[in-house]
Amino acid sequence: MKKALYKTLYFLAYGFWYLLALLPFPVLYLLSDGLYLLMSRVVKYRHKVIRKNLKSSFPEKTDEELCHIERKFHRWFCDYIVETLKLMTMSKKQLMERMTFTGTEELNRVLSEGKSAAVYLGHLGNWEWITSLPYWVDNALCCQLYHPLENEYFDRLFKFVRERHGALCIPMQESLRKIIQFGRSGKPLVVGYISDQTPFWWNIHHWIQFMNQETPVLTGAERIVKHTRQVFVYGDVTRTSRGHYNCEFRIIREETKGLPEYEITDLYFQELEKSIRNQPEIYLWSHNRWKRTRARFDEYFEEIDGKVHLREGKEMIY
């Protein structure tokens, strides 16, 4: 019964999404304007989290300046929602006009030498449109790591939309195995890593200073990159105008195998911070990025032989 319900909801969601995606951009942006008024003035979507994140990240800015960034964030975020909906029906031509890439000459050079590339990105701009990268690279297999949704039907729906333009989705728990498997296809890989999520307590092995705050970071991507000798590339995303983005590729390290531990992770967050400070309104401030603190971690957990354990007498926290 539950399975039949989920299946019905899947077809309803697919149909509704498809109908919305048929609307032209001017109409979708009118919907975005209405959504902006609702989210920023009526619902005040995640206002406390957004303001806390902004205040901690930009202590030098006045309240007026922070309010201005928050308003611009809400406008961008509403645009991001309708732009993601539109992805279901966007053509190759539309995407190549609206999501451009620069620095592809160097990326294609690396791929032509038979090397694979790790493209590090953040929740910046429209990361869903980055799935159009296969149109811009030569003779390579493009894929991206993602967290599957608990509902298999809705996971299938989002996966379908993300793979429409040729980029494959790899579940996080299968990442290394799939990357090695795809690497045997005879084509170099371009793997997209969005690595600015908050790690679970038991996955915290490294802390950095990021946006003026001590921050726990994920390091699994670095281990994959070094193990598979991928070239470390950063994708600097900017919003050039409404509904138009550019991603500039910069090769940070071409040889990664022997790099010191956490160097790739540290360099990635340094690049990401520069991007955020350049256009703070297009970063995902509504995510409670700094909810896990070092003091809380030290109180409840300890690392033994590279693994995080709950301290004796403590109950698990989430």
Coordinates of N, CA and C in Angstrom, one line a residue, residues 57-277:
S57 N 30.0 35.3 9.7 CA 30.9 35.2 8.5 C 31.5 36.6 8.1
F58 N 30.7 37.6 8.4 CA 31.1 39.0 8.1 C 30.9 39.9 9.3
P59 N 31.7 39.7 10.3 CA 31.6 40.6 11.5 C 31.9 42.0 11.2
E60 N 32.6 42.3 10.1 CA 33.0 43.7 9.8 C 31.8 44.5 9.2
K61 N 30.7 43.8 8.8 CA 29.6 44.5 8.1 C 28.6 45.0 9.1
T62 N 27.9 46.0 8.7 CA 26.8 46.6 9.5 C 25.6 45.8 9.4
D63 N 24.6 46.0 10.3 CA 23.3 45.3 10.2 C 22.6 45.6 8.8
E64 N 22.8 46.9 8.4 CA 22.1 47.3 7.1 C 22.8 46.5 6.0
E65 N 24.1 46.3 6.0 CA 24.7 45.6 4.9 C 24.3 44.1 4.9
L66 N 24.2 43.5 6.1 CA 23.8 42.1 6.3 C 22.4 41.9 5.8
C67 N 21.5 42.9 6.1 CA 20.1 42.8 5.6 C 20.1 42.9 4.1
H68 N 20.9 43.7 3.5 CA 21.0 43.8 2.0 C 21.4 42.5 1.4
I69 N 22.4 41.8 2.0 CA 22.9 40.5 1.5 C 21.7 39.5 1.7
E70 N 21.1 39.5 2.8 CA 20.0 38.5 3.0 C 18.9 38.7 2.0
R71 N 18.5 39.9 1.7 CA 17.4 40.2 0.7 C 17.9 39.6 -0.7
K72 N 19.1 39.9 -1.0 CA 19.6 39.5 -2.3 C 19.7 37.9 -2.3
F73 N 20.1 37.3 -1.2 CA 20.1 35.9 -1.1 C 18.7 35.3 -1.4
H74 N 17.7 35.9 -0.7 CA 16.3 35.4 -1.0 C 15.9 35.5 -2.4
R75 N 16.3 36.6 -3.1 CA 15.9 36.7 -4.5 C 16.6 35.7 -5.3
W76 N 17.9 35.5 -5.1 CA 18.7 34.4 -5.8 C 18.1 33.1 -5.5
F77 N 17.8 32.8 -4.3 CA 17.4 31.4 -3.9 C 16.1 31.1 -4.6
C78 N 15.1 32.0 -4.7 CA 13.9 31.8 -5.4 C 14.1 31.6 -6.9
D79 N 15.0 32.3 -7.4 CA 15.4 32.1 -8.8 C 16.0 30.7 -9.0
Y80 N 16.9 30.3 -8.1 CA 17.5 29.0 -8.1 C 16.4 27.9 -8.2
I81 N 15.3 28.0 -7.4 CA 14.3 27.0 -7.3 C 13.6 26.9 -8.7
V82 N 13.2 28.0 -9.3 CA 12.5 27.9 -10.6 C 13.5 27.5 -11.7
E83 N 14.7 27.9 -11.6 CA 15.7 27.5 -12.6 C 16.0 26.0 -12.5
T84 N 15.9 25.4 -11.3 CA 16.1 24.0 -11.2 C 14.9 23.2 -11.7
L85 N 13.7 23.8 -11.5 CA 12.5 23.2 -12.1 C 12.6 23.2 -13.6
K86 N 13.1 24.3 -14.2 CA 13.2 24.4 -15.7 C 14.2 23.4 -16.3
L87 N 15.1 22.9 -15.5 CA 16.1 22.0 -15.9 C 15.5 20.8 -16.6
M88 N 14.3 20.4 -16.2 CA 13.7 19.2 -16.7 C 13.4 19.3 -18.2
T89 N 13.2 20.5 -18.7 CA 12.9 20.7 -20.2 C 13.9 21.5 -20.9
M90 N 14.9 22.0 -20.3 CA 15.9 22.9 -21.0 C 16.6 22.1 -22.1
S91 N 16.8 22.8 -23.2 CA 17.5 22.2 -24.3 C 19.0 22.4 -24.1
K92 N 19.8 21.7 -25.0 CA 21.2 21.9 -25.0 C 21.6 23.4 -25.2
K93 N 20.9 24.0 -26.2 CA 21.2 25.4 -26.6 C 20.9 26.3 -25.5
Q94 N 19.7 26.1 -24.8 CA 19.4 27.0 -23.7 C 20.4 26.9 -22.6
L95 N 20.8 25.7 -22.2 CA 21.8 25.5 -21.1 C 23.2 26.1 -21.5
M96 N 23.6 25.9 -22.7 CA 24.9 26.4 -23.1 C 24.9 28.0 -23.2
E97 N 23.7 28.6 -23.4 CA 23.7 30.0 -23.3 C 23.6 30.6 -21.9
R98 N 23.0 29.8 -21.0 CA 22.8 30.3 -19.7 C 23.8 29.8 -18.6
M99 N 24.4 28.7 -18.9 CA 25.5 28.1 -18.0 C 26.7 27.9 -18.8
T100 N 27.6 28.9 -18.7 CA 28.9 28.9 -19.5 C 30.0 28.4 -18.7
F101 N 31.1 28.0 -19.3 CA 32.3 27.5 -18.6 C 33.5 28.2 -19.3
T102 N 34.4 28.6 -18.5 CA 35.7 29.1 -19.0 C 36.8 28.3 -18.3
G103 N 38.0 28.4 -18.9 CA 39.1 27.6 -18.5 C 39.0 26.1 -18.9
T104 N 38.1 25.9 -19.9 CA 37.9 24.5 -20.4 C 39.1 24.1 -21.2
E105 N 39.9 25.0 -21.8 CA 41.1 24.6 -22.6 C 42.1 23.8 -21.7
E106 N 42.3 24.3 -20.5 CA 43.2 23.6 -19.6 C 42.7 22.3 -19.1
L107 N 41.4 22.3 -18.9 CA 40.7 21.0 -18.5 C 40.8 20.0 -19.6
N108 N 40.5 20.4 -20.8 CA 40.5 19.5 -21.9 C 42.0 19.0 -22.2
R109 N 43.0 19.9 -21.9 CA 44.4 19.5 -22.1 C 44.7 18.3 -21.1
V110 N 44.2 18.5 -19.9 CA 44.5 17.4 -18.9 C 43.8 16.1 -19.3
L111 N 42.6 16.2 -19.8 CA 41.8 15.0 -20.2 C 42.4 14.4 -21.5
S112 N 43.0 15.2 -22.4 CA 43.6 14.7 -23.6 C 44.9 13.9 -23.3
E113 N 45.5 14.2 -22.1 CA 46.6 13.4 -21.6 C 46.2 12.1 -20.9
G114 N 44.9 11.8 -20.9 CA 44.5 10.6 -20.3 C 44.3 10.7 -18.8
K115 N 44.4 11.9 -18.2 CA 44.2 12.1 -16.8 C 42.8 12.4 -16.5
S116 N 42.3 12.0 -15.3 CA 41.0 12.4 -14.8 C 41.0 13.6 -13.9
A117 N 39.9 14.3 -13.8 CA 39.9 15.6 -13.0 C 38.8 15.5 -12.0
A118 N 39.2 16.1 -10.8 CA 38.3 16.3 -9.7 C 37.9 17.7 -9.7
V119 N 36.6 18.1 -10.0 CA 36.2 19.5 -10.0 C 35.5 19.7 -8.7
Y120 N 36.1 20.5 -7.8 CA 35.5 20.9 -6.5 C 34.6 22.1 -6.7
L121 N 33.4 22.0 -6.2 CA 32.4 23.1 -6.3 C 31.8 23.3 -4.9
G122 N 31.1 24.4 -4.7 CA 30.3 24.6 -3.5 C 28.9 24.8 -3.8
H123 N 28.1 25.0 -2.8 CA 26.6 25.3 -3.0 C 26.5 26.8 -3.3
L124 N 27.0 27.1 -4.5 CA 27.1 28.5 -5.0 C 26.6 28.6 -6.4
G125 N 25.7 29.6 -6.6 CA 25.1 29.8 -7.9 C 24.1 28.7 -8.2
N126 N 24.1 28.2 -9.4 CA 23.2 27.1 -9.7 C 24.0 25.8 -10.0
W127 N 24.2 25.1 -8.9 CA 25.0 23.9 -9.1 C 24.3 22.8 -9.8
E128 N 23.0 22.8 -10.0 CA 22.3 21.8 -10.7 C 22.6 22.0 -12.2
W129 N 22.8 23.2 -12.7 CA 23.1 23.5 -14.1 C 24.5 23.0 -14.5
I130 N 25.3 22.8 -13.5 CA 26.7 22.3 -13.8 C 26.6 21.0 -14.5
T131 N 25.5 20.3 -14.4 CA 25.3 19.0 -15.0 C 25.4 19.1 -16.6
S132 N 25.4 20.3 -17.1 CA 25.6 20.5 -18.5 C 27.0 20.4 -19.0
L133 N 27.9 20.2 -18.1 CA 29.4 20.2 -18.4 C 29.7 19.2 -19.6
P134 N 29.1 18.1 -19.7 CA 29.4 17.2 -20.9 C 29.4 17.9 -22.2
Y135 N 28.7 19.0 -22.4 CA 28.7 19.7 -23.6 C 30.0 20.5 -23.9
W136 N 30.8 20.7 -22.8 CA 31.9 21.5 -22.9 C 33.3 20.8 -22.8
V137 N 33.3 19.5 -22.5 CA 34.5 18.8 -22.4 C 34.6 17.7 -23.6
D138 N 35.9 17.4 -23.9 CA 36.1 16.5 -25.0 C 36.4 15.0 -24.5
N139 N 35.7 14.1 -25.1 CA 36.0 12.7 -24.9 C 36.2 12.3 -23.4
A140 N 35.3 12.7 -22.6 CA 35.4 12.4 -21.1 C 34.0 12.0 -20.6
L141 N 34.1 11.2 -19.6 CA 32.8 10.8 -18.9 C 32.7 11.7 -17.7
C142 N 31.6 12.4 -17.6 CA 31.3 13.3 -16.5 C 30.4 12.7 -15.5
C143 N 30.7 12.8 -14.2 CA 29.8 12.3 -13.2 C 29.9 13.2 -11.9
Q144 N 28.9 13.0 -11.0 CA 28.9 13.8 -9.8 C 28.4 12.9 -8.7
L145 N 29.0 13.2 -7.5 CA 28.6 12.5 -6.3 C 27.3 13.2 -5.7
Y146 N 26.4 12.3 -5.2 CA 25.2 12.9 -4.6 C 24.7 12.0 -3.5
H147 N 23.9 12.6 -2.6 CA 23.3 11.8 -1.5 C 21.9 11.4 -2.0
P148 N 21.7 10.1 -2.2 CA 20.3 9.6 -2.6 C 19.3 10.0 -1.6
L149 N 18.1 10.3 -2.1 CA 16.9 10.5 -1.2 C 16.4 9.2 -0.6
E150 N 15.8 9.3 0.6 CA 15.3 8.1 1.2 C 14.2 7.5 0.4
N151 N 13.4 8.3 -0.2 CA 12.3 7.8 -1.0 C 12.8 7.4 -2.4
E152 N 12.8 6.2 -2.7 CA 13.4 5.7 -4.0 C 12.7 6.3 -5.2
Y153 N 11.5 6.6 -5.2 CA 10.8 7.2 -6.3 C 11.2 8.6 -6.6
F154 N 11.2 9.4 -5.5 CA 11.6 10.8 -5.7 C 13.1 10.9 -6.0
D155 N 13.9 9.9 -5.4 CA 15.3 9.9 -5.8 C 15.5 9.6 -7.3
R156 N 14.6 8.7 -7.8 CA 14.7 8.4 -9.3 C 14.3 9.7 -10.1
L157 N 13.4 10.5 -9.6 CA 12.9 11.7 -10.3 C 14.1 12.7 -10.4
F158 N 14.7 13.0 -9.2 CA 15.8 13.9 -9.2 C 17.0 13.4 -10.0
K159 N 17.3 12.1 -9.9 CA 18.4 11.6 -10.7 C 18.1 11.7 -12.2
F160 N 16.9 11.5 -12.6 CA 16.5 11.6 -14.0 C 16.8 13.0 -14.5
V161 N 16.4 14.0 -13.8 CA 16.6 15.4 -14.2 C 18.1 15.7 -14.2
R162 N 18.8 15.3 -13.2 CA 20.3 15.6 -13.2 C 21.1 14.9 -14.3
E163 N 20.6 13.8 -14.8 CA 21.3 13.0 -15.8 C 20.9 13.3 -17.2
R164 N 19.9 14.2 -17.4 CA 19.3 14.5 -18.7 C 20.4 14.9 -19.7
H165 N 21.4 15.6 -19.2 CA 22.4 16.2 -20.2 C 23.7 15.5 -20.2
G166 N 23.7 14.2 -19.7 CA 24.8 13.3 -19.9 C 25.7 13.1 -18.7
A167 N 25.5 13.9 -17.6 CA 26.4 13.7 -16.4 C 25.7 12.6 -15.6
L168 N 26.5 11.6 -15.1 CA 26.0 10.5 -14.4 C 26.1 10.8 -12.9
C169 N 25.1 10.3 -12.1 CA 25.0 10.5 -10.7 C 25.6 9.2 -10.0
I170 N 26.5 9.5 -9.0 CA 27.1 8.4 -8.3 C 26.7 8.6 -6.8
P171 N 26.0 7.6 -6.2 CA 25.7 7.7 -4.8 C 27.0 7.7 -3.9
M172 N 26.9 8.6 -2.9 CA 28.1 8.8 -2.0 C 28.7 7.5 -1.5
Q173 N 27.8 6.5 -1.1 CA 28.3 5.3 -0.5 C 29.0 4.4 -1.5
E174 N 28.8 4.7 -2.8 CA 29.4 3.8 -3.8 C 30.5 4.6 -4.6
S175 N 30.9 5.7 -4.1 CA 31.8 6.7 -4.9 C 33.1 6.1 -5.4
L176 N 33.9 5.5 -4.5 CA 35.2 5.0 -4.9 C 35.1 3.9 -5.8
R177 N 34.2 2.9 -5.5 CA 34.0 1.7 -6.4 C 33.6 2.1 -7.8
K178 N 32.6 3.1 -7.8 CA 32.1 3.5 -9.1 C 33.1 4.3 -9.9
I179 N 33.9 5.1 -9.3 CA 34.9 5.9 -10.0 C 36.0 5.0 -10.6
I180 N 36.4 4.0 -9.8 CA 37.3 3.0 -10.3 C 36.7 2.2 -11.5
Q181 N 35.5 1.9 -11.3 CA 34.8 1.1 -12.4 C 34.7 1.9 -13.7
F182 N 34.2 3.2 -13.5 CA 34.1 4.1 -14.7 C 35.5 4.4 -15.3
G183 N 36.5 4.4 -14.5 CA 37.9 4.7 -15.0 C 38.4 3.6 -15.9
R184 N 37.8 2.4 -15.8 CA 38.2 1.3 -16.7 C 37.5 1.3 -18.0
S185 N 36.7 2.4 -18.3 CA 35.9 2.5 -19.5 C 36.8 2.9 -20.7
G186 N 38.0 3.4 -20.4 CA 38.9 3.8 -21.5 C 38.8 5.3 -21.7
K187 N 37.9 6.0 -21.0 CA 37.8 7.5 -21.1 C 38.2 8.1 -19.7
P188 N 38.8 9.3 -19.8 CA 39.1 10.0 -18.5 C 37.8 10.5 -17.9
L189 N 37.8 10.7 -16.6 CA 36.7 11.1 -15.9 C 36.8 12.6 -15.5
V190 N 35.6 13.2 -15.4 CA 35.5 14.5 -14.7 C 34.5 14.3 -13.6
V191 N 35.0 14.3 -12.4 CA 34.1 14.0 -11.2 C 33.8 15.3 -10.5
G192 N 32.5 15.6 -10.3 CA 32.1 16.8 -9.5 C 31.9 16.5 -8.0
Y193 N 32.6 17.3 -7.2 CA 32.5 17.1 -5.7 C 31.9 18.4 -5.1
I194 N 30.8 18.3 -4.5 CA 30.3 19.5 -3.7 C 30.6 19.1 -2.3
S195 N 31.7 19.7 -1.7 CA 32.2 19.2 -0.5 C 32.1 20.2 0.7
D196 N 31.1 21.1 0.6 CA 30.9 22.0 1.7 C 29.8 21.7 2.7
Q197 N 29.3 20.4 2.6 CA 28.3 20.0 3.5 C 28.8 19.8 5.0
T198 N 27.9 19.7 5.9 CA 28.3 19.5 7.3 C 28.5 18.0 7.6
P199 N 29.7 17.6 8.0 CA 29.8 16.2 8.3 C 29.1 15.7 9.5
F200 N 28.7 14.4 9.6 CA 28.2 13.9 10.8 C 29.3 13.9 11.8
W201 N 29.0 13.8 13.1 CA 30.0 13.9 14.2 C 31.0 12.8 14.0
W202 N 30.6 11.6 13.6 CA 31.6 10.5 13.5 C 32.5 10.5 12.2
N203 N 32.2 11.5 11.4 CA 33.0 11.7 10.2 C 33.9 13.0 10.3
I204 N 34.0 13.5 11.5 CA 34.8 14.7 11.6 C 36.2 14.3 12.0
H205 N 37.2 14.7 11.1 CA 38.6 14.4 11.3 C 39.5 15.6 11.1
H206 N 38.9 16.7 10.6 CA 39.7 17.9 10.3 C 38.8 19.2 10.5
W207 N 39.5 20.2 11.1 CA 38.8 21.5 11.4 C 39.7 22.5 10.7
I208 N 39.0 23.6 10.1 CA 39.7 24.7 9.5 C 39.0 26.0 9.9
Q209 N 39.7 27.1 9.6 CA 39.1 28.4 9.7 C 38.4 28.7 8.3
F210 N 37.1 28.8 8.3 CA 36.4 29.1 7.1 C 35.3 30.1 7.3
M211 N 35.3 31.2 6.6 CA 34.4 32.3 6.8 C 34.4 32.8 8.2
N212 N 35.6 32.9 8.8 CA 35.8 33.5 10.1 C 35.3 32.6 11.2
Q213 N 35.1 31.3 10.9 CA 34.7 30.4 12.0 C 35.4 29.1 11.9
E214 N 35.6 28.5 13.1 CA 36.2 27.1 13.1 C 35.1 26.1 12.6
T215 N 35.5 25.4 11.6 CA 34.5 24.6 10.8 C 35.0 23.2 10.6
P216 N 34.1 22.2 10.9 CA 34.5 20.8 10.6 C 34.2 20.6 9.1
V217 N 35.1 19.8 8.4 CA 34.9 19.6 7.0 C 35.0 18.1 6.6
L218 N 34.4 17.8 5.5 CA 34.5 16.5 4.9 C 35.8 16.3 4.3
T219 N 36.4 15.1 4.4 CA 37.7 14.8 3.8 C 37.7 13.6 2.9
G220 N 36.5 13.0 2.8 CA 36.4 11.8 2.0 C 36.8 12.0 0.5
A221 N 36.4 13.2 0.0 CA 36.6 13.5 -1.4 C 38.1 13.5 -1.6
E222 N 38.9 14.1 -0.7 CA 40.3 14.2 -0.9 C 41.0 12.8 -0.9
R223 N 40.5 11.9 -0.1 CA 41.0 10.5 -0.1 C 40.8 9.9 -1.5
I224 N 39.6 10.1 -2.1 CA 39.3 9.5 -3.4 C 40.2 10.1 -4.5
V225 N 40.3 11.4 -4.4 CA 41.1 12.2 -5.4 C 42.6 11.7 -5.4
K226 N 43.2 11.5 -4.2 CA 44.5 11.1 -4.1 C 44.7 9.6 -4.5
H227 N 43.7 8.8 -4.1 CA 43.8 7.4 -4.4 C 43.8 7.1 -5.9
T228 N 42.9 7.9 -6.6 CA 42.8 7.7 -8.1 C 43.6 8.7 -8.9
R229 N 44.4 9.5 -8.2 CA 45.4 10.4 -8.9 C 44.6 11.4 -9.8
Q230 N 43.5 11.9 -9.4 CA 42.8 12.9 -10.2 C 43.4 14.3 -10.0
V231 N 43.4 15.0 -11.1 CA 43.9 16.4 -11.1 C 42.9 17.3 -10.3
F232 N 43.4 18.1 -9.4 CA 42.5 18.9 -8.5 C 42.2 20.2 -9.2
V233 N 40.9 20.4 -9.5 CA 40.4 21.6 -10.2 C 39.4 22.2 -9.4
Y234 N 39.4 23.6 -9.3 CA 38.3 24.3 -8.6 C 37.4 25.0 -9.6
G235 N 36.1 24.9 -9.4 CA 35.2 25.5 -10.3 C 34.6 26.8 -9.6
D236 N 35.0 27.9 -10.0 CA 34.6 29.2 -9.5 C 33.3 29.7 -10.2
V237 N 32.2 29.6 -9.5 CA 30.9 29.9 -10.1 C 30.5 31.3 -9.8
T238 N 30.1 32.1 -10.8 CA 29.6 33.5 -10.6 C 28.3 33.6 -11.3
R239 N 27.5 34.5 -10.8 CA 26.2 34.9 -11.5 C 26.4 36.1 -12.3
T240 N 26.4 36.0 -13.6 CA 26.7 37.1 -14.5 C 25.5 38.1 -14.7
S241 N 24.3 37.5 -14.6 CA 23.0 38.3 -14.7 C 21.9 37.3 -14.3
R242 N 20.7 37.8 -14.2 CA 19.6 36.9 -13.8 C 19.5 35.7 -14.8
G243 N 19.6 34.5 -14.2 CA 19.4 33.3 -15.1 C 20.6 33.0 -15.9
H244 N 21.8 33.6 -15.6 CA 23.0 33.3 -16.4 C 24.2 33.2 -15.4
Y245 N 24.9 32.1 -15.5 CA 26.0 31.8 -14.6 C 27.3 31.4 -15.5
N246 N 28.4 31.6 -14.8 CA 29.7 31.1 -15.4 C 30.5 30.3 -14.4
C247 N 31.1 29.3 -14.9 CA 32.0 28.5 -14.0 C 33.4 28.5 -14.6
E248 N 34.3 29.1 -13.9 CA 35.7 29.2 -14.3 C 36.5 28.1 -13.7
F249 N 37.1 27.2 -14.5 CA 37.9 26.1 -14.0 C 39.4 26.6 -13.8
R250 N 39.9 26.3 -12.6 CA 41.3 26.6 -12.3 C 42.0 25.4 -11.8
I251 N 43.1 25.0 -12.4 CA 43.8 23.8 -11.9 C 44.6 24.2 -10.7
I252 N 44.4 23.6 -9.6 CA 45.1 24.0 -8.4 C 46.3 23.1 -8.2
R253 N 46.1 21.8 -8.4 CA 47.2 20.9 -8.3 C 47.1 19.8 -9.3
E254 N 48.1 19.6 -10.2 CA 48.0 18.6 -11.2 C 48.4 17.3 -10.7
E255 N 49.4 17.2 -9.8 CA 49.8 16.0 -9.2 C 49.2 16.0 -7.8
T256 N 48.5 15.0 -7.4 CA 47.8 15.0 -6.1 C 48.2 13.8 -5.2
K257 N 48.8 12.7 -5.8 CA 49.0 11.5 -5.1 C 49.8 11.7 -3.8
G258 N 50.9 12.5 -3.9 CA 51.8 12.6 -2.7 C 51.6 13.9 -1.9
L259 N 50.5 14.6 -2.1 CA 50.3 15.8 -1.3 C 50.1 15.5 0.1
P260 N 50.5 16.5 1.0 CA 50.3 16.3 2.4 C 48.8 16.1 2.8
E261 N 48.6 15.5 3.9 CA 47.2 15.2 4.3 C 46.4 16.5 4.5
Y262 N 45.3 16.6 4.0 CA 44.3 17.7 4.1 C 44.7 18.9 3.2
E263 N 45.8 18.9 2.5 CA 46.2 20.1 1.7 C 45.1 20.4 0.6
I264 N 44.6 19.4 0.0 CA 43.5 19.6 -1.0 C 42.3 20.2 -0.4
T265 N 41.9 19.6 0.7 CA 40.7 20.2 1.4 C 40.9 21.6 1.9
D266 N 42.1 21.9 2.4 CA 42.4 23.3 2.9 C 42.3 24.3 1.7
L267 N 43.0 23.9 0.6 CA 43.0 24.8 -0.6 C 41.6 25.0 -1.2
Y268 N 40.8 23.9 -1.2 CA 39.5 24.0 -1.7 C 38.7 25.1 -0.9
F269 N 38.7 25.0 0.4 CA 38.0 25.9 1.2 C 38.5 27.4 1.1
Q270 N 39.8 27.5 0.9 CA 40.4 28.8 0.6 C 39.8 29.4 -0.7
E271 N 39.7 28.6 -1.7 CA 39.1 29.1 -3.0 C 37.7 29.4 -2.8
L272 N 37.0 28.5 -2.1 CA 35.5 28.7 -1.9 C 35.2 30.0 -1.2
E273 N 36.0 30.3 -0.2 CA 35.8 31.5 0.6 C 36.0 32.7 -0.3
K274 N 37.0 32.7 -1.2 CA 37.2 33.8 -2.1 C 35.9 34.0 -3.0
S275 N 35.4 32.9 -3.5 CA 34.2 33.0 -4.3 C 33.0 33.5 -3.6
I276 N 32.8 33.1 -2.3 CA 31.7 33.6 -1.5 C 31.8 35.1 -1.2
R277 N 33.0 35.5 -0.9 CA 33.2 36.9 -0.6 C 33.0 37.8 -1.8

